[in-house]
Coordinates of C-alpha atoms in Angstrom, one line a residue:
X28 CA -12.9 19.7 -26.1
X29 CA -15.1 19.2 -29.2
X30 CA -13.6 16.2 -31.4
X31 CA -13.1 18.9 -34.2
X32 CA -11.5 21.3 -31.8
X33 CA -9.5 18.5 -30.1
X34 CA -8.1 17.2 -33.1
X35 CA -7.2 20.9 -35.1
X36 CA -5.4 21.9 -32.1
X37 CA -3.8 18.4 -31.4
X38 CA -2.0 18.3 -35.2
X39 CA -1.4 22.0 -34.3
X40 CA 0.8 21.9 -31.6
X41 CA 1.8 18.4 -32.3
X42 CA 3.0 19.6 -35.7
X43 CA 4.9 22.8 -33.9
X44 CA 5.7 21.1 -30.8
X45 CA 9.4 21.5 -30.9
X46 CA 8.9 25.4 -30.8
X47 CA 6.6 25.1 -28.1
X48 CA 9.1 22.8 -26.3
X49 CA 11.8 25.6 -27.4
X50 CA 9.9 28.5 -26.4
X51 CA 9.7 27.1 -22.9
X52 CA 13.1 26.3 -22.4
X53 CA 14.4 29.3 -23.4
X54 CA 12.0 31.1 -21.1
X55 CA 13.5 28.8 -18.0
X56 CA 17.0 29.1 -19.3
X57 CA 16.4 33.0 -19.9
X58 CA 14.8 32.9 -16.1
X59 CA 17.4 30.8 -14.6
X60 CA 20.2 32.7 -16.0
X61 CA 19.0 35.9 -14.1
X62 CA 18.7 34.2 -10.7
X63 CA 22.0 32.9 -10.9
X64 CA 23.5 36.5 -11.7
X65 CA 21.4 37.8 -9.2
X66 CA 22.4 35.5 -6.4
X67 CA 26.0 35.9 -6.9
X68 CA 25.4 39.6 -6.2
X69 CA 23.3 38.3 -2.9
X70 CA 25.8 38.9 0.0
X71 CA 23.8 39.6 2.6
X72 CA 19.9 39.4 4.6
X73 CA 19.1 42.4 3.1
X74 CA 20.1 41.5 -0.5
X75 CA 18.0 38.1 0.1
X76 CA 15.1 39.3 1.5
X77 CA 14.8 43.2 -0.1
X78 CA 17.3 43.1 -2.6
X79 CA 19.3 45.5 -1.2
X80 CA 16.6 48.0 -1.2
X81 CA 18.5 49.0 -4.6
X82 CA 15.0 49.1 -6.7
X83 CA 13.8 52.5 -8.0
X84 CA 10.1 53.3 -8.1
X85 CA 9.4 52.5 -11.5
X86 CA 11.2 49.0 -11.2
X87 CA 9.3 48.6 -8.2
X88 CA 6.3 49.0 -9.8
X89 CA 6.9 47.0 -12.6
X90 CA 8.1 44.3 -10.4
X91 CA 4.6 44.5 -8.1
X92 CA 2.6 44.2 -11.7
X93 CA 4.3 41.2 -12.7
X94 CA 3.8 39.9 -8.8
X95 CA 0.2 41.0 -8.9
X96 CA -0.9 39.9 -12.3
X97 CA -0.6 36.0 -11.7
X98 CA -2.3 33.1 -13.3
X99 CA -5.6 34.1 -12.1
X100 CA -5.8 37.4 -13.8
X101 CA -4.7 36.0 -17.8
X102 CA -6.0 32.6 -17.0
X103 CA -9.0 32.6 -14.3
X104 CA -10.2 36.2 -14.9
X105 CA -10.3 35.5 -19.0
X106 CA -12.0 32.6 -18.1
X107 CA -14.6 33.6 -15.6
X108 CA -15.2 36.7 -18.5
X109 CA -15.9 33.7 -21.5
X110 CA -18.3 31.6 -18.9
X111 CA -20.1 34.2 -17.2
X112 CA -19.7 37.7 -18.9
X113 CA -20.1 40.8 -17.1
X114 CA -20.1 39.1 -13.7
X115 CA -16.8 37.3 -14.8
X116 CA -15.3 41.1 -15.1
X117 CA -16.3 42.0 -11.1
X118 CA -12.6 39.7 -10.6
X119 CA -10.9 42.3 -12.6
X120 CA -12.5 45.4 -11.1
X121 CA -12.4 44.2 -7.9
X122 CA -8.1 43.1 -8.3
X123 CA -7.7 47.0 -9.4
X124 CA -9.4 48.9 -7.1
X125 CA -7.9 47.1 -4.4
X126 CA -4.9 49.2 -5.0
X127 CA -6.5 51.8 -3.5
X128 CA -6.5 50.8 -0.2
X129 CA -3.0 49.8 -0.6
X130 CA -1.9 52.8 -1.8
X131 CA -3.6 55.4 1.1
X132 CA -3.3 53.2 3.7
X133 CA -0.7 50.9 4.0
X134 CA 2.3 51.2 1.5
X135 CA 4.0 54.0 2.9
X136 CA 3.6 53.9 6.5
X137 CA 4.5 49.7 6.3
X138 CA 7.6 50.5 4.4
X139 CA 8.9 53.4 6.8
X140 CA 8.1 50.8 10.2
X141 CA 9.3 47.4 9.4
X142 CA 12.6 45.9 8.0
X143 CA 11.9 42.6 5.6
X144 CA 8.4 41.3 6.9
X145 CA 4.8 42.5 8.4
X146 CA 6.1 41.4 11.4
X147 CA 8.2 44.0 12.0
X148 CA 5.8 46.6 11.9
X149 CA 3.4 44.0 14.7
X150 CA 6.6 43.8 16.9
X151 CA 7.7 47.2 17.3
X152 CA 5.1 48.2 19.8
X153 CA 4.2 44.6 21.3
X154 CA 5.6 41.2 22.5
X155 CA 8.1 39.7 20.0
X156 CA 7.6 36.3 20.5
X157 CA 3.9 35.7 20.1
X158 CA 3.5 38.2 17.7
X159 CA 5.9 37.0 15.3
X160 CA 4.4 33.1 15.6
X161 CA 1.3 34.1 14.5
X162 CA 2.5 37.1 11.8
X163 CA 4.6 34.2 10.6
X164 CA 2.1 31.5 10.5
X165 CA -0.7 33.8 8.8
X166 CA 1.8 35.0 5.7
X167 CA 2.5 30.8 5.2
X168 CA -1.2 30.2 5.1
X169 CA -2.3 32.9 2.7
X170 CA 0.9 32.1 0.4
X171 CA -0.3 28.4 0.1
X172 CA -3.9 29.5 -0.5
X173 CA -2.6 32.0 -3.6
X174 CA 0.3 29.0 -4.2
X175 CA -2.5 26.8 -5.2
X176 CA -3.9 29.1 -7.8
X177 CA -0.6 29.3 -9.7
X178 CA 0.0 25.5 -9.6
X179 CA -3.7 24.7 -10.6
X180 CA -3.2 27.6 -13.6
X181 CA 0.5 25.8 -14.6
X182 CA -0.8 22.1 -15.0
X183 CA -3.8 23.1 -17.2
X184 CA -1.5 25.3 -19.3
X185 CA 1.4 22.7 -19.6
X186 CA -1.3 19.8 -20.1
X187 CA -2.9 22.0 -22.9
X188 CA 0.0 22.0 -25.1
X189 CA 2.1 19.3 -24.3
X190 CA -1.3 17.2 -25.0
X191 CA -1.2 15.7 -21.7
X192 CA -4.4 14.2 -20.5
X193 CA -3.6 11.9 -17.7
X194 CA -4.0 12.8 -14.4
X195 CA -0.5 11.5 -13.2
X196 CA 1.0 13.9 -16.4
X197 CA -0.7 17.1 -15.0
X198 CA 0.8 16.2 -10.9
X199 CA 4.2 15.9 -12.6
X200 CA 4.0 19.3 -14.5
X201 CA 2.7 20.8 -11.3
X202 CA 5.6 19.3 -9.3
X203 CA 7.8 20.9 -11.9
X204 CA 6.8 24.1 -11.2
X205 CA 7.3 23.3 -8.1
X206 CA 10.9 22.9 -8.4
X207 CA 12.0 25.3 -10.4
X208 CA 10.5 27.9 -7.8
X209 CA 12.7 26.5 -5.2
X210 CA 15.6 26.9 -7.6
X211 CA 14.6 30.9 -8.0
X212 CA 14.1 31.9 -4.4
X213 CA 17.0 29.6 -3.2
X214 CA 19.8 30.9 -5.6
X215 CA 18.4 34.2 -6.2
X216 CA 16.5 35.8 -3.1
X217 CA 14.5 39.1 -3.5
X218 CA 16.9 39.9 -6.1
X219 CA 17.1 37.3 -8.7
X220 CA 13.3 37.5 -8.2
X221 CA 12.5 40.9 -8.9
X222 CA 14.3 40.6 -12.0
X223 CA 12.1 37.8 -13.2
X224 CA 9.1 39.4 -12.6
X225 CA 10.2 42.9 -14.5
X226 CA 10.4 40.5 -17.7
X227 CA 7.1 38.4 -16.8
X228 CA 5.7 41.6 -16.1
X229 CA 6.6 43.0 -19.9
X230 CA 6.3 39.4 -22.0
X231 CA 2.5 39.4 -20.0
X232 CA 1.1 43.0 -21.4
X233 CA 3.3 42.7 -24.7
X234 CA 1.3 39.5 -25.0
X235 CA -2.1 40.6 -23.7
X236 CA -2.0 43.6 -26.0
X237 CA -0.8 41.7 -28.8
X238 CA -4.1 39.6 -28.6
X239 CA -6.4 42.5 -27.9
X240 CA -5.5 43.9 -30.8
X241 CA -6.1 40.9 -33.0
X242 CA -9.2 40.4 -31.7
X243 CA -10.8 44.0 -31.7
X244 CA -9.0 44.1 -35.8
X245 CA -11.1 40.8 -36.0
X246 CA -14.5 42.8 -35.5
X247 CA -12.9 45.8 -37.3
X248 CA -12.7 47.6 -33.4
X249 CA -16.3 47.7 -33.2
X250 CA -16.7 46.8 -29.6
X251 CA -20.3 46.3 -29.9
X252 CA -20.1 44.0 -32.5
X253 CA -17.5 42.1 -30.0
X254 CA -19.9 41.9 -26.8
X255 CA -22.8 41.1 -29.1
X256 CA -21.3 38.2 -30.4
X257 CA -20.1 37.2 -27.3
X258 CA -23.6 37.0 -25.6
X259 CA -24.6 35.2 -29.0
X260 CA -22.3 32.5 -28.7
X261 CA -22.9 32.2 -24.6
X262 CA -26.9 31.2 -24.9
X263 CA -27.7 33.8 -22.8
X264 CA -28.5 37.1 -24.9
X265 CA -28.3 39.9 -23.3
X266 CA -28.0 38.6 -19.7
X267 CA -24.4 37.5 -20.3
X268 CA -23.5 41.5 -20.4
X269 CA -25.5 42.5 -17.5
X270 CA -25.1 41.7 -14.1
X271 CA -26.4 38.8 -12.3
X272 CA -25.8 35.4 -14.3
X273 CA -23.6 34.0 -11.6
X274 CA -24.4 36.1 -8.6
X275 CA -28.0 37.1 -9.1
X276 CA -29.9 34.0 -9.6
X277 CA -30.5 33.6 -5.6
X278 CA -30.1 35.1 -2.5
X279 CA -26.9 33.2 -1.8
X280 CA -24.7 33.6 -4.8
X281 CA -26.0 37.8 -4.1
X282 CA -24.1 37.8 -0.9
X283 CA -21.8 35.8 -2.5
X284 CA -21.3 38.6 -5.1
X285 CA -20.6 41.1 -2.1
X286 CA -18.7 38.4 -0.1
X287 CA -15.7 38.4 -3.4
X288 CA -15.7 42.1 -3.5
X289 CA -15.3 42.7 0.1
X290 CA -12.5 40.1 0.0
X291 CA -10.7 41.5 -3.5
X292 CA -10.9 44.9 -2.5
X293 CA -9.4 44.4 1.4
X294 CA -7.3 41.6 0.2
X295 CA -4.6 43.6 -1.9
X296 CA -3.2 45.2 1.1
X297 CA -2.7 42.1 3.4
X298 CA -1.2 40.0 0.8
X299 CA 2.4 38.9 2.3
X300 CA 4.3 39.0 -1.2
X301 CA 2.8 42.8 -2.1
X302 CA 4.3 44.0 1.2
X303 CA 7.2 42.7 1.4
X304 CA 7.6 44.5 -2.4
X305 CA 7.5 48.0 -0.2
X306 CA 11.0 46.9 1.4
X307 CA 12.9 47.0 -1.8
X308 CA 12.9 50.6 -2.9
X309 CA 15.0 53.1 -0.8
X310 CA 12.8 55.8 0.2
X311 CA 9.2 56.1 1.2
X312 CA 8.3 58.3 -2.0
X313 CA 9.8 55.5 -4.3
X314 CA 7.3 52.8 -2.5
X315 CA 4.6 55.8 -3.4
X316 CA 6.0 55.6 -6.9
X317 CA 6.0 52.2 -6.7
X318 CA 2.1 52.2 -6.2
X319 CA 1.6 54.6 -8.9
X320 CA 3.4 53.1 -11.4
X321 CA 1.7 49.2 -10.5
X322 CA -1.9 51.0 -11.0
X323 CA -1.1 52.2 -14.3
X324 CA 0.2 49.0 -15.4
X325 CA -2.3 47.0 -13.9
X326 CA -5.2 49.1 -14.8
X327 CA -4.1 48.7 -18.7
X328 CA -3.8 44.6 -18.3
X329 CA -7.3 44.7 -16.6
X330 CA -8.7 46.7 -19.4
X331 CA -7.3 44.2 -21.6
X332 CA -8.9 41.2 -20.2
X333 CA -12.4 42.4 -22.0
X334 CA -11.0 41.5 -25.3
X335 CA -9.4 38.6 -23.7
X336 CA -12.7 37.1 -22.1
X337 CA -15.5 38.3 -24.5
X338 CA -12.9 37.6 -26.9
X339 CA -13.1 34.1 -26.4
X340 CA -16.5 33.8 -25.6
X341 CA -17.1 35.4 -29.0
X342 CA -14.4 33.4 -31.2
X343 CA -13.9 30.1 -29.0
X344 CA -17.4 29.7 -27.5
X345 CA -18.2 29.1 -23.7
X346 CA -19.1 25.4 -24.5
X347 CA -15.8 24.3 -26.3
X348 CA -13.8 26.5 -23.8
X349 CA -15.2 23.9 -20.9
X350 CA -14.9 20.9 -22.3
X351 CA -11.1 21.7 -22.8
X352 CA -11.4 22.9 -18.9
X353 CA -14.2 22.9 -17.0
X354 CA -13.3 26.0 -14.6
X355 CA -12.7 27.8 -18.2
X356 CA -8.6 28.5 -17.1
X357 CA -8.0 27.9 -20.5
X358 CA -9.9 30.6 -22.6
X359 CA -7.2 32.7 -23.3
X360 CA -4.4 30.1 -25.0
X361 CA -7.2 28.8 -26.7
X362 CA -8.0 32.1 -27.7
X363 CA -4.7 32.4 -29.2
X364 CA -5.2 29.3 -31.4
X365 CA -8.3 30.5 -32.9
X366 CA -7.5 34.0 -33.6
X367 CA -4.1 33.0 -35.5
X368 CA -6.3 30.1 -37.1
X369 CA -6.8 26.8 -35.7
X370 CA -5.2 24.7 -38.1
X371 CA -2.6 26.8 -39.4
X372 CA 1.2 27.8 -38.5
X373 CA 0.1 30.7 -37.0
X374 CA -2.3 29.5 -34.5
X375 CA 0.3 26.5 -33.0
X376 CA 2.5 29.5 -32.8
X377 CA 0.7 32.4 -30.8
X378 CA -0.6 29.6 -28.9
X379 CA 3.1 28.8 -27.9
X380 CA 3.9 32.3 -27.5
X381 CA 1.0 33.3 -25.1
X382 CA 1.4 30.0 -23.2
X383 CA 5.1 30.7 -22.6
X384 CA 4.3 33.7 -21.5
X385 CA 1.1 32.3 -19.0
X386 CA 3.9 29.8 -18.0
X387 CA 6.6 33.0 -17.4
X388 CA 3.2 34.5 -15.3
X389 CA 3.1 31.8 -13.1
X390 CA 7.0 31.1 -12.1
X391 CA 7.5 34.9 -11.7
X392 CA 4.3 34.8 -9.0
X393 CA 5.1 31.4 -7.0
X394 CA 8.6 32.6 -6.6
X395 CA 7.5 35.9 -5.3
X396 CA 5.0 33.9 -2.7
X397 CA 7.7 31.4 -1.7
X398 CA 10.2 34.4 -0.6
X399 CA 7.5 35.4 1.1
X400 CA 6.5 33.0 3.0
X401 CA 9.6 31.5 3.3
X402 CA 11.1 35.3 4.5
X403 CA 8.6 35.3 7.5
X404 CA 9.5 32.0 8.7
X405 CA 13.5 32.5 8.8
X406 CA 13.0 36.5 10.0
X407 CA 10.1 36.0 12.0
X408 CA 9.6 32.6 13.6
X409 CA 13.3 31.1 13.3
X410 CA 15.5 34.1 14.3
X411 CA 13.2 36.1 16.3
X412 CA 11.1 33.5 17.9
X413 CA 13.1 30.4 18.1
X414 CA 17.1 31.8 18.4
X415 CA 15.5 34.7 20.4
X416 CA 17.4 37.9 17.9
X417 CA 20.8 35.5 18.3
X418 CA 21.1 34.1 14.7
X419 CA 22.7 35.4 12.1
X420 CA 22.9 36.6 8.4
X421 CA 24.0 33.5 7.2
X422 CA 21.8 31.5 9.4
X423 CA 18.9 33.5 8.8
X424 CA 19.2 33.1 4.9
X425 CA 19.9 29.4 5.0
X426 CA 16.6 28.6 7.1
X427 CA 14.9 31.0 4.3
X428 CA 16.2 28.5 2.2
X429 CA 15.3 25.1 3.9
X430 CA 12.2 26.6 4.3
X431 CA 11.2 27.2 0.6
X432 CA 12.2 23.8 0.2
X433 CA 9.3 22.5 2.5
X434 CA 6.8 25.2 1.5
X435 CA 7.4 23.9 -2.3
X436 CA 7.1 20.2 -1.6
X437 CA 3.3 21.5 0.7
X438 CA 2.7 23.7 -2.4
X439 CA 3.2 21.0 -5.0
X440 CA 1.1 18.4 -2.9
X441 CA -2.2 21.0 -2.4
X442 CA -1.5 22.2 -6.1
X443 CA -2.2 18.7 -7.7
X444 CA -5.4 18.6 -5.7
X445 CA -6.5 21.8 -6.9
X446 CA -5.8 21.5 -11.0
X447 CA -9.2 21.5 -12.1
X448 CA -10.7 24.4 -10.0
X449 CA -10.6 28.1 -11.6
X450 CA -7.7 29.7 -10.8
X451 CA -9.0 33.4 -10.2
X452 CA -11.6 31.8 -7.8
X453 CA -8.4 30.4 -5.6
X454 CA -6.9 33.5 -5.7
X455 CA -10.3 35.3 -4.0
X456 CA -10.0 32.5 -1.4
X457 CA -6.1 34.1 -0.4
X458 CA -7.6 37.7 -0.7
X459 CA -10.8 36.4 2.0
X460 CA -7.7 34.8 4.3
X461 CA -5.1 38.1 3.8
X462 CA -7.8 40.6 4.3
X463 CA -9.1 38.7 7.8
X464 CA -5.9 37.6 9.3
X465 CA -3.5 40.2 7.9
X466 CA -5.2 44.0 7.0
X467 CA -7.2 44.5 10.5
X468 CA -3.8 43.9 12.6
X469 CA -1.8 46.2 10.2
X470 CA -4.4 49.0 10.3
X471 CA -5.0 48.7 14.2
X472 CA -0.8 48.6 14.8
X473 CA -0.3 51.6 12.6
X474 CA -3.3 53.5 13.7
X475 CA -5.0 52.4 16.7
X476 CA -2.9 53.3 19.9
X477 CA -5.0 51.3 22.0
X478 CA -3.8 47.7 20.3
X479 CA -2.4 45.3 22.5
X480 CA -0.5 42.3 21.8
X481 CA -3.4 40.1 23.1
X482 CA -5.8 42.4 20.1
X483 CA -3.1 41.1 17.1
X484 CA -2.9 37.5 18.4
X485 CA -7.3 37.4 18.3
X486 CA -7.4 39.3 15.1
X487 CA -4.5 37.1 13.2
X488 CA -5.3 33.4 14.6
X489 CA -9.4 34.0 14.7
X490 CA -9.3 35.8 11.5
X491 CA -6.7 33.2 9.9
X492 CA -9.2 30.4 11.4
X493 CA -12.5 31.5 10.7
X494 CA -11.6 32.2 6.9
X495 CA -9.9 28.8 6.9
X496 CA -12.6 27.2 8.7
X497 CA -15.5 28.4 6.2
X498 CA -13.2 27.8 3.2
X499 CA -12.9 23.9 4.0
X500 CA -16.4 23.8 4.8
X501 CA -17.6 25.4 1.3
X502 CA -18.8 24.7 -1.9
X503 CA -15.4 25.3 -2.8
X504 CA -14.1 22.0 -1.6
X505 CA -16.9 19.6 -1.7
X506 CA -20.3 19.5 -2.3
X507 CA -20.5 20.7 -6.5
X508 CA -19.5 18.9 -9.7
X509 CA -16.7 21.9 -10.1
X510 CA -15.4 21.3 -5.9
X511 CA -12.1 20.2 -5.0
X512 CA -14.0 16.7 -4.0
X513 CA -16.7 16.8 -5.9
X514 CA -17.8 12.9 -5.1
X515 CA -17.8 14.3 -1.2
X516 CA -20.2 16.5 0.5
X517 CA -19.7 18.8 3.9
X518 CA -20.3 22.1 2.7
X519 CA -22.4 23.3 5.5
X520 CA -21.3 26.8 4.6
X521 CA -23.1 28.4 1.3
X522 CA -20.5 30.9 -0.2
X523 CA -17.9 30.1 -2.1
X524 CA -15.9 33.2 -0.4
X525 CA -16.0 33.6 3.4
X526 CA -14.8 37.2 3.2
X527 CA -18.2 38.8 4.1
X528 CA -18.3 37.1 8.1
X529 CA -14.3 36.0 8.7
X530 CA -13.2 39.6 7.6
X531 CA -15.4 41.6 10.0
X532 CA -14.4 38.6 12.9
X533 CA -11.0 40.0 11.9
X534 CA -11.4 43.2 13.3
X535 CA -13.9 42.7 15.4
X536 CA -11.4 40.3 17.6
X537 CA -8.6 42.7 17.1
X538 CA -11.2 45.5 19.1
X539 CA -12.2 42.8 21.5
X540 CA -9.0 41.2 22.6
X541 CA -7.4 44.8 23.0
X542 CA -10.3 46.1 24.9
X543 CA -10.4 43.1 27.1
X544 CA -6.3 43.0 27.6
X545 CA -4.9 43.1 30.9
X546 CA -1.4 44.8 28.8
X547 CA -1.1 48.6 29.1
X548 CA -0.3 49.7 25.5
X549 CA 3.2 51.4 25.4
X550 CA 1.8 54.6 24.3
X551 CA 5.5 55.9 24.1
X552 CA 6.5 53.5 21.2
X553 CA 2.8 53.9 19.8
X554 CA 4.3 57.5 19.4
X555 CA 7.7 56.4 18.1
X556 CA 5.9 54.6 15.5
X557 CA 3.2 56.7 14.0
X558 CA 6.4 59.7 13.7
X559 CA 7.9 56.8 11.9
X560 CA 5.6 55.1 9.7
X561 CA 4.1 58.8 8.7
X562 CA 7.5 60.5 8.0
X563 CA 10.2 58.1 7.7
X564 CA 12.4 59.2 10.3
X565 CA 14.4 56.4 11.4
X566 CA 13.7 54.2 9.4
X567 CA 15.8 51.8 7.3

C-alpha cells in the first residue's frame, strides 16, 4: 500500500479499532448463538445432515445464496473487476449462469434419488462399496480446493484491519477461522448452518447494495462516467472495458479464457455443498423454488459487483489496490474506506462494517463445505463402506464430527499456503475439479441407463486426478511471481484452469469404462430410478 494510503487507513482503523474488534465479536457471538440453538434441536442424522428437511423454498434459496456467494465473489470477483476490467467480470457471469445447469438438470431429479449425499444417488443402481469410496473421496477433494479460497479471502481481510503484516499473524487468523468452523458444523449440523448462512446471505447484499449505491451517488448514477474513470485510473483506456486484457494477449491465456468458463459454468452443479442444499427442503417443487429464488438473489449480488470492481478501480486505483494485496482480494474493503473518506470516522467505520460482513461471508461458506465434506465421509465411506449399512445415528453423526475436525486442521494447513493467491481464481480451480469428477457421473447415473459401476469409478478417480494433476502442475502453483511457490518452477502445464481437457476426460472415462465393463447394468433399478428422480415417488 502507498505510504499515504498505508498511513490514512492505519490511524483509521487504529483510531476505530475497538468497533472493528466489536463488530466482529458480535458477528461470532451472534453466529455462535444460533448454532448452539440449532444443535439442541439436532436429534437425529437427518436433523445433522439435512436439517430435518424442515426448510421452505424460499429459506432454501436464501440459504444456497449465502452458500454460493463466498469470499471469491465480494472479495476475488471485485478484485479481478479493479485489476483487469471487463475480463475480471467473465467470474461473475460465468458463477450465474451456472445456475442454469443446476437448475434443468440436476436439482430436482438429485433431490427426489438420494438421502444426505451424491452418493446416494451413485449407489442406488451400482456397487455400494466402491462407489461410495470414490463419491466420498471426490466431495473431500473439491471442498478443500473451494476451503482454500475462503481461508486465503479470511487472512487478507483480518490482516487488513487488524493491521497485521507478519506472515505468522495472517497463519494464526487463518487457523482461527479454522476453528470456529469446526465449532459451527460440530454443534450445529445442517441446521445451525443454514441459519447462519440466511443472515450472511442478508448482511452480504444489505452490504453490497449499500456500497453500490454510494458509489454510483459518487458519479451522480452516471454509469458512464463510472467505467470511464475506471479505465482512466487502470492505464489501459479503453481496453480495460473490452475483452481481452487478461485472456487475449496470447493464444494460451485465449484457451485459458474458455478453459474458466467451461469450468464455472459445469462447476455449479457438481459442487458437494450446493447439492447437499437440495436435501433440506421437503418436496421436489420447494428444491425448484429453491433454484429460483438463489438466481434471483444471486443475479442482483452479481450485478452489484460492477459498482464494486470498477468502483474501486475508479476511486481506489488498480496500483494502490495491489500493493495492499497483490491478487487485488482486497478492492472491495478498501473500497469502503475511500468512499466513506479515508481519514475520517466514516471510512474506519464502513470499512468495519463491510469487512464484518466479508468475515460473516466466509464462516457461513467453510461451514457449509466442512458439512459437506465431512457428511460424505461419515454417510458414505464410514457407515456405508467401512461398517457395511451397520452403524448408527449416533455413530454416524459422531464420525461427521471427528471428521470436520481433521478436514479443518487439512483446511487450515493448505489455507495458510494459499493467502496471497486471488481468491475467485481458487474457487475456479474447485469448479474445474467438481465439474470433472462430480457432474459427468451424476448426469450419466440419472440419465444414461447404460452406466456401470466400473463407468463412475473411471469418470470420478480419472476426472478427480487429471484436474488435480494439471492443477499442481500449473502456473497456479509455481512458476509466476503471483504462484503458490513463486521461487519454484514445474509448471509444465500452461492454464491456470484445467477445466477445458480434465472435464471432457471426465466423461469421456465415464463412456469408456461403461462401454468396456464386463457388469450388466440393472436396467430394472435404472427404471426405479428415473420414475424416481423425475417424479418423486418414493422418495424421502
Amino acid at each position: 500500500m502507498s505510504p499515504a494510503l498505508h498511513l490514512a487507513a492505519e490511524n483509521a482503523t487504529t483510531e476505530h479499532r475497538p468497533l472493528i474488534i466489536t463488530l466482529f465479536a458480535a458477528f461470532v457471538v451472534a453466529t455462535l448463538f444460533i448454532t448452539v440453538w440449532a444443535g439442541r434441536q439436532t436429534k437425529d442424522a437427518s436433523d445433522f445432515y439435512a436439517g430435518g428437511r424442515q426448510f421452505t423454498g424460499f429459506q432454501n434459496g436464501l440459504a444456497i445464496s449465502g452458500d454460493y456467494m463466498s469470499a471469491a465473489s465480494f472479495l476475488g470477483i471485485a478484485g479481478a473487476i479493479a485489476l483487469f476490467g471487463y475480463d475480471g467480470f467473465l467470474y461473475s457471469i460465468g458463477f450465474l449462469v451456472a445456475w442454469l445447469v443446476a437448475l434443468l438438470l440436476v436439482a430436482e431429479p438429485l433431490r427426489n434419488s438420494g438421502r444426505y449425499t451424491m452418493g446416494d444417488v451413485l449407489a442406488y443402481r451400482m456397487r455400494q462399496r466402491p462407489v461410495r469410496t470414490a463419491a466420498g473421496a471426490s466431495t473431500i477433494v473439491v471442498s478443500i480446493f473451494y476451503l482454500l479460497a475462503q481461508m486465503a479471502g479470511a487472512g487478507v481481510l483480518v490482516s487488513l484491519l487488524l493491521g497485521i503484516t507478519s506472515d505468522a499473524g495472517k497463519v494464526a487468523i487463518v487457523a482461527l477461522v479454522g476453528l470456529l468452523m469446526i465449532v459451527y458444523v460440530t454443534i450445529g449440523g445442517m441446521k445451525g448452518t443454514t441459519w447462519v448462512q440466511m443472515v450472511k446471505a442478508v448482511l452480504l447484499i444489505a452490504g453490497t447494495l449499500l456500497i453500490t449505491f454510494m458509489v454510483l451517488w459518487k458519479f451522480n448514477f452516471n454509469i458512464s462516467d463510472l467505467l470511464g474513470k475506471a479505465a482512466e485510473n487502470s492505464k489501459h483506456g479503453a481496453a480495460f472495458l473490452e475483452p481481452g486484457l487478461k485472456y487475449g494477449a496470447t493464444e494460451t491465456s485465449k484457451l485459458d479464457f474458455i478453459s474458466l468458463g467451461i469450468a464455472l459454468v459445469l462447476g455449479t452443479a457438481g459442487l458437494p455443498h450446493i447439492l447437499i442444499r437440495f436435501y433440506t427442503v421437503p418436496t421436489a417443487k420447494a428444491a425448484r423454488k429453491s433454484v429460483n429464488w438463489a438466481i434471483g438473489i444471486i443475479g442482483a449480488f452479481y450485478l452489484m459487483t460492477i459498482a464494486l470492481g470498477f468502483g474501486a478501480a475508479a476511486i481506489v486505483g488498480p496500483e494502490t489496490i495491489t500493493e495492499s494485496n497483490k491478487a487485488g482480494n482486497t478492492a472491495a474493503p478498501l473500497l469502503a474506506l475511500h468512499i466513506g473518506g479515508v481519514d475520517s470516522a466514516g471510512g474506519a467505520i464502513l470499512l468495519a462494517v463491510i469487512s464484518a460482513v466479508a468475515f460473516a461471508t466466509i464462516l457461513a461458506v467453510v461451514a457449509g463445505l466442512t458439512l459437506a465434506s465431512s457428511s460424505s465421509f461419515a454417510h458414505d465411506i464410514y457407515a456405508n463402506v467401512i461398517r457395511r449399512g451397520q452403524a448408527t445415528d449416533k455413530e454416524e453423526v459422531r464420525a461427521a464430527r471427528w471428521a470436520t475436525v481433521f478436514i479443518g486442521i487439512v483446511s487450515i494447513a493448505l489455507g495458510a499456503l494459499a493467502r496471497d493467491l486471488n481468491v475467485a481464481g481458487l474457487v475456479a480451480l474447485a469448479f474445474a475439479v467438481a465439474a470433472s469428477a462430480n457432474l459427468p457421473t451424476i448426469l450419466y447415473s440419472l440419465f444414461w441407463k447404460r452406466f456401470t459401476t466400473q463407468g463412475a469409478l473411471w469418470s470420478i478417480y480419472g476426472g478427480l486426478a487429471t484436474s488435480v494433476l494439471l492443477v499442481l502442475f500449473s502456473p497456479v502453483v509455481s512458476g509466476k511471481a503471483s504462484s503458490m511457490f513463486p521461487d519454484a518452477d514445474f509448471a509444465w502445464f500452461p492454464l491456470e484452469n484445467p477445466g477445458l481437457i480434465s472435464i471432457p476426460v471426465g466423461f469421456l472415462l465415464g463412456w469408456l469404462g461403461s462401454l468396456l465393463s464386463k457388469e450388466e447394468p440393472d436396467k430394472g433399478k435404472y427404471a426405479e430410478l428415473e420414475v424416481k428422480s423425475l417424479t418423486g415417488v418414493g422418495a424421502h
